[in-house]
Coordinates of N, CA and C in Angstrom, one line a residue:
M24 N 47.4 -24.4 -25.0 CA 46.1 -24.8 -25.1 C 45.2 -23.6 -25.1
A25 N 45.4 -22.6 -24.2 CA 44.6 -21.4 -24.1 C 44.6 -20.7 -25.4
L26 N 45.8 -20.6 -26.1 CA 45.9 -19.9 -27.3 C 45.0 -20.5 -28.4
G27 N 45.0 -21.9 -28.5 CA 44.1 -22.6 -29.4 C 42.7 -22.3 -29.2
A28 N 42.3 -22.3 -27.9 CA 40.9 -21.9 -27.6 C 40.6 -20.5 -27.9
L29 N 41.5 -19.6 -27.7 CA 41.4 -18.2 -28.1 C 41.2 -18.0 -29.6
M30 N 42.0 -18.7 -30.4 CA 41.8 -18.6 -31.8 C 40.5 -19.2 -32.3
A31 N 40.1 -20.3 -31.7 CA 38.8 -20.9 -32.0 C 37.7 -20.0 -31.7
A32 N 37.8 -19.2 -30.6 CA 36.7 -18.3 -30.3 C 36.6 -17.2 -31.3
N33 N 37.7 -16.9 -32.1 CA 37.6 -15.9 -33.1 C 36.9 -16.3 -34.4
A34 N 36.4 -17.5 -34.4 CA 35.8 -18.0 -35.6 C 34.4 -17.3 -35.8
G35 N 33.9 -16.6 -34.8 CA 32.6 -15.9 -34.9 C 32.5 -14.8 -35.9
T36 N 31.5 -14.1 -35.8 CA 31.3 -12.9 -36.7 C 32.2 -11.8 -36.4
A37 N 32.4 -10.9 -37.3 CA 33.2 -9.7 -37.0 C 32.7 -8.9 -35.9
A38 N 31.4 -8.8 -35.7 CA 30.8 -8.0 -34.6 C 31.1 -8.7 -33.3
A39 N 31.2 -10.0 -33.3 CA 31.3 -10.8 -32.0 C 32.7 -10.6 -31.5
V40 N 33.7 -10.6 -32.3 CA 35.1 -10.5 -31.9 C 35.8 -9.4 -32.7
T41 N 36.0 -8.3 -32.1 CA 36.6 -7.2 -32.9 C 38.1 -7.4 -33.2
T42 N 38.8 -7.8 -32.2 CA 40.2 -8.0 -32.4 C 40.8 -9.0 -31.4
W43 N 41.9 -9.6 -31.8 CA 42.7 -10.4 -30.8 C 44.2 -10.2 -31.2
W44 N 45.1 -10.3 -30.3 CA 46.5 -10.0 -30.5 C 47.3 -10.9 -29.7
Y45 N 48.5 -11.2 -30.2 CA 49.4 -12.1 -29.5 C 50.8 -11.4 -29.4
S46 N 51.5 -11.6 -28.3 CA 52.8 -11.1 -28.1 C 53.7 -12.3 -27.6
G47 N 54.7 -12.6 -28.4 CA 55.6 -13.7 -28.0 C 56.8 -13.1 -27.2
G48 N 57.3 -13.9 -26.2 CA 58.4 -13.6 -25.4 C 59.5 -14.6 -25.4
P49 N 60.4 -14.6 -24.4 CA 61.5 -15.5 -24.4 C 61.0 -16.9 -24.0
H50 N 61.7 -17.9 -24.5 CA 61.5 -19.3 -24.1 C 60.0 -19.7 -24.2
G51 N 59.3 -19.3 -25.2 CA 57.9 -19.7 -25.4 C 56.9 -18.9 -24.6
S52 N 57.3 -18.0 -23.8 CA 56.3 -17.2 -23.1 C 55.6 -16.3 -24.1
G53 N 54.4 -15.9 -23.6 CA 53.6 -15.0 -24.5 C 52.3 -14.6 -23.9
A54 N 51.7 -13.7 -24.5 CA 50.4 -13.1 -24.0 C 49.5 -13.1 -25.2
A55 N 48.2 -13.4 -25.0 CA 47.2 -13.2 -26.0 C 46.0 -12.4 -25.4
A56 N 45.4 -11.6 -26.2 CA 44.3 -10.8 -25.7 C 43.2 -10.7 -26.8
T57 N 41.9 -10.6 -26.3 CA 40.8 -10.4 -27.2 C 39.9 -9.2 -26.6
F58 N 39.2 -8.6 -27.5 CA 38.2 -7.6 -27.2 C 37.0 -8.0 -27.9
R59 N 35.9 -8.2 -27.2 CA 34.6 -8.5 -27.9 C 33.7 -7.3 -27.6
E60 N 33.1 -6.8 -28.7 CA 32.3 -5.6 -28.6 C 31.1 -5.8 -27.8
Q61 N 30.4 -6.9 -27.9 CA 29.2 -7.2 -27.2 C 29.5 -7.4 -25.7
G62 N 29.1 -6.4 -24.9 CA 29.4 -6.5 -23.5 C 30.8 -6.0 -23.1
D63 N 31.5 -5.4 -24.1 CA 32.9 -4.9 -23.8 C 33.7 -5.9 -23.0
R64 N 33.8 -7.0 -23.5 CA 34.5 -8.1 -22.9 C 36.0 -8.1 -23.3
L65 N 36.9 -8.0 -22.3 CA 38.3 -8.0 -22.4 C 38.9 -9.3 -21.8
E66 N 39.7 -10.0 -22.6 CA 40.3 -11.2 -22.1 C 41.8 -11.2 -22.4
V67 N 42.6 -11.5 -21.3 CA 44.1 -11.5 -21.5 C 44.5 -12.8 -20.9
C68 N 45.4 -13.5 -21.7 CA 45.8 -14.9 -21.4 C 47.3 -15.0 -21.4
D69 N 47.8 -15.6 -20.4 CA 49.2 -16.1 -20.3 C 49.2 -17.4 -21.1
V70 N 50.2 -17.6 -22.0 CA 50.1 -18.8 -22.9 C 51.1 -19.9 -22.5
N71 N 51.9 -19.7 -21.4 CA 52.9 -20.7 -21.0 C 53.2 -20.5 -19.5
T72 N 53.3 -21.6 -18.8 CA 53.7 -21.6 -17.4 C 55.2 -21.4 -17.4
D73 N 55.7 -20.1 -17.2 CA 57.1 -19.9 -17.3 C 57.6 -18.7 -16.4
G74 N 56.8 -18.3 -15.5 CA 57.2 -17.2 -14.6 C 56.8 -15.8 -15.1
Y75 N 56.4 -15.7 -16.4 CA 55.9 -14.5 -17.0 C 54.3 -14.5 -16.9
R76 N 53.8 -13.3 -16.8 CA 52.3 -13.1 -16.9 C 52.0 -12.2 -18.1
A77 N 50.7 -12.2 -18.4 CA 50.2 -11.4 -19.5 C 49.7 -10.1 -19.0
L78 N 49.8 -9.0 -19.9 CA 49.3 -7.7 -19.5 C 48.8 -7.1 -20.8
M79 N 47.6 -6.5 -20.7 CA 47.0 -5.8 -21.9 C 46.6 -4.4 -21.5
D80 N 46.9 -3.5 -22.3 CA 46.4 -2.1 -22.2 C 45.5 -1.8 -23.4
V81 N 44.3 -1.2 -23.0 CA 43.4 -0.7 -24.1 C 43.8 0.7 -24.2
Q82 N 44.0 1.2 -25.4 CA 44.3 2.6 -25.7 C 43.4 3.1 -26.8
T83 N 43.2 4.4 -26.8 CA 42.5 5.0 -27.9 C 43.4 5.0 -29.1
A84 N 42.9 5.2 -30.3 CA 43.7 5.2 -31.5 C 44.8 6.2 -31.4
A85 N 44.6 7.2 -30.7 CA 45.7 8.3 -30.5 C 46.7 7.9 -29.5
G86 N 46.5 6.8 -28.7 CA 47.4 6.3 -27.8 C 47.1 6.7 -26.3
A87 N 46.0 7.3 -26.0 CA 45.6 7.6 -24.6 C 45.2 6.3 -23.9
H88 N 45.7 6.1 -22.7 CA 45.4 5.0 -21.9 C 43.9 4.9 -21.5
V89 N 43.2 3.7 -21.7 CA 41.8 3.6 -21.3 C 41.7 2.6 -20.1
Y90 N 42.3 1.4 -20.3 CA 42.2 0.3 -19.2 C 43.5 -0.5 -19.3
R91 N 43.9 -1.1 -18.1 CA 44.9 -2.1 -18.1 C 44.3 -3.3 -17.4
V92 N 44.6 -4.5 -18.0 CA 44.1 -5.7 -17.5 C 45.4 -6.6 -17.4
T93 N 45.7 -7.1 -16.2 CA 46.8 -8.0 -16.0 C 46.2 -9.4 -15.7
D94 N 46.8 -10.4 -16.4 CA 46.3 -11.8 -16.2 C 46.7 -12.2 -14.8
S95 N 45.8 -12.7 -14.0 CA 46.1 -13.1 -12.6 C 46.8 -14.5 -12.6
Y96 N 47.0 -15.1 -13.7 CA 47.5 -16.5 -13.7 C 48.9 -16.5 -14.4
N97 N 49.6 -17.6 -14.2 CA 50.9 -17.9 -14.9 C 50.8 -19.4 -15.3
D98 N 49.7 -19.7 -15.9 CA 49.5 -21.2 -16.2 C 48.6 -21.4 -17.3
S99 N 48.7 -20.6 -18.4 CA 47.8 -20.8 -19.6 C 46.4 -20.6 -19.3
Q100 N 46.0 -19.9 -18.2 CA 44.6 -19.6 -18.0 C 44.4 -18.1 -18.4
C101 N 43.2 -17.6 -18.4 CA 42.9 -16.3 -18.8 C 42.2 -15.5 -17.7
T102 N 42.3 -14.2 -17.7 CA 41.6 -13.3 -16.9 C 40.6 -12.5 -17.8
V103 N 39.3 -12.5 -17.4 CA 38.3 -11.9 -18.2 C 37.6 -10.8 -17.4
V104 N 37.4 -9.6 -18.0 CA 36.7 -8.5 -17.4 C 35.7 -8.0 -18.5
S105 N 34.7 -7.3 -18.0 CA 33.7 -6.7 -19.0 C 33.0 -5.6 -18.4
A106 N 32.1 -5.0 -19.2 CA 31.3 -3.9 -18.7 C 30.4 -4.4 -17.6
A107 N 30.0 -5.6 -17.7 CA 29.2 -6.2 -16.6 C 29.8 -6.1 -15.2
D108 N 31.1 -6.0 -15.2 CA 31.8 -5.8 -13.9 C 31.6 -4.4 -13.3
G109 N 31.1 -3.5 -14.2 CA 30.9 -2.2 -13.7 C 32.1 -1.3 -13.9
R110 N 33.2 -1.8 -14.4 CA 34.4 -0.9 -14.5 C 34.9 -0.8 -15.9
Y111 N 34.6 -1.7 -16.8 CA 35.3 -1.8 -18.1 C 34.4 -1.5 -19.3
N112 N 33.7 -0.4 -19.2 CA 32.8 0.0 -20.3 C 33.7 0.8 -21.3
I113 N 33.8 0.3 -22.5 CA 34.6 0.9 -23.6 C 33.6 1.7 -24.4
A114 N 33.8 3.0 -24.6 CA 32.9 3.9 -25.3 C 32.7 3.5 -26.7
E115 N 31.5 3.5 -27.2 CA 31.1 3.2 -28.5 C 31.5 4.3 -29.5
K116 N 31.5 4.0 -30.8 CA 31.7 5.0 -31.9 C 33.1 5.6 -31.7
R117 N 34.1 4.8 -31.3 CA 35.4 5.3 -31.2 C 36.4 4.2 -31.6
S118 N 37.6 4.6 -31.9 CA 38.7 3.6 -32.4 C 39.6 3.4 -31.2
Y119 N 40.1 2.2 -31.2 CA 41.0 1.7 -30.1 C 42.1 0.8 -30.7
K120 N 43.0 0.4 -29.8 CA 44.0 -0.6 -30.1 C 44.4 -1.3 -28.8
L121 N 44.9 -2.5 -28.9 CA 45.3 -3.3 -27.8 C 46.8 -3.3 -27.8
W122 N 47.4 -3.2 -26.6 CA 48.9 -3.2 -26.4 C 49.1 -4.4 -25.5
V123 N 49.7 -5.5 -25.9 CA 49.8 -6.7 -25.2 C 51.3 -7.0 -24.9
C124 N 51.6 -7.4 -23.7 CA 53.0 -7.6 -23.2 C 53.1 -8.8 -22.3
V125 N 54.3 -9.2 -22.1 CA 54.6 -10.2 -21.0 C 55.3 -9.4 -19.9
I126 N 55.1 -9.9 -18.6 CA 55.8 -9.2 -17.5 C 56.2 -10.2 -16.5
K127 N 57.4 -10.1 -16.0 CA 57.9 -11.0 -14.9 C 57.9 -10.2 -13.6
S128 N 57.5 -10.8 -12.5 CA 57.5 -10.1 -11.2 C 58.8 -9.3 -10.9
G129 N 58.6 -8.1 -10.6 CA 59.8 -7.2 -10.3 C 60.5 -6.6 -11.5
Q130 N 60.0 -6.9 -12.7 CA 60.7 -6.4 -13.9 C 59.7 -5.5 -14.7
R131 N 60.2 -4.8 -15.7 CA 59.4 -4.0 -16.6 C 58.7 -5.0 -17.6
R132 N 57.6 -4.5 -18.1 CA 56.9 -5.3 -19.2 C 57.8 -5.3 -20.4
S133 N 57.7 -6.4 -21.1 CA 58.6 -6.6 -22.3 C 57.8 -7.3 -23.4
Y134 N 58.5 -7.4 -24.5 CA 57.9 -8.1 -25.7 C 56.5 -7.7 -26.0
C135 N 56.3 -6.4 -26.1 CA 55.0 -5.8 -26.3 C 54.7 -5.7 -27.8
K136 N 53.5 -5.9 -28.1 CA 53.0 -5.8 -29.5 C 51.7 -5.0 -29.5
T137 N 51.5 -4.2 -30.5 CA 50.3 -3.4 -30.6 C 49.4 -3.9 -31.7
S138 N 48.1 -4.0 -31.4 CA 47.2 -4.5 -32.4 C 46.9 -3.4 -33.5
A139 N 46.3 -3.8 -34.5 CA 45.8 -2.8 -35.5 C 44.6 -2.1 -34.8
T140 N 44.4 -0.9 -35.3 CA 43.3 -0.1 -34.7 C 42.0 -0.7 -35.1
F141 N 41.0 -0.7 -34.2 CA 39.7 -1.3 -34.4 C 38.6 -0.3 -33.9
Y142 N 37.5 -0.4 -34.5 CA 36.4 0.5 -34.2 C 35.3 -0.2 -33.3
N143 N 35.0 0.4 -32.2 CA 33.9 -0.2 -31.3 C 32.6 0.5 -31.7
D144 N 31.8 -0.3 -32.4 CA 30.5 0.3 -32.8 C 29.3 -0.5 -32.2
Y145 N 29.5 -1.3 -31.2 CA 28.4 -2.1 -30.7 C 28.1 -1.7 -29.3

């Protein structure tokens, strides 16, 4: 259900939602993530209640780590952070990509996917 809501949220303008990405894992597990330029809003969602959680890394286009956001839930809910939190300000006029994975407690992250590079100009 969260994935459907996430895709519906992407129906806005290109400036409203720069990118979203999905990573599938075993037995229907998966992670979805979005970045919205306005307010530097990052959202990462676990898409199935299965013991896995979602993890998103924001990286520069060159691969340097910027932020990590781990979904606090394992039940198709989402964790949202933004520049309004005072911690997640994504610099403008630069290119980035999202790296989205699933992770199970006590294990390494797995089933990672990297988004296409996007430009934050808002």
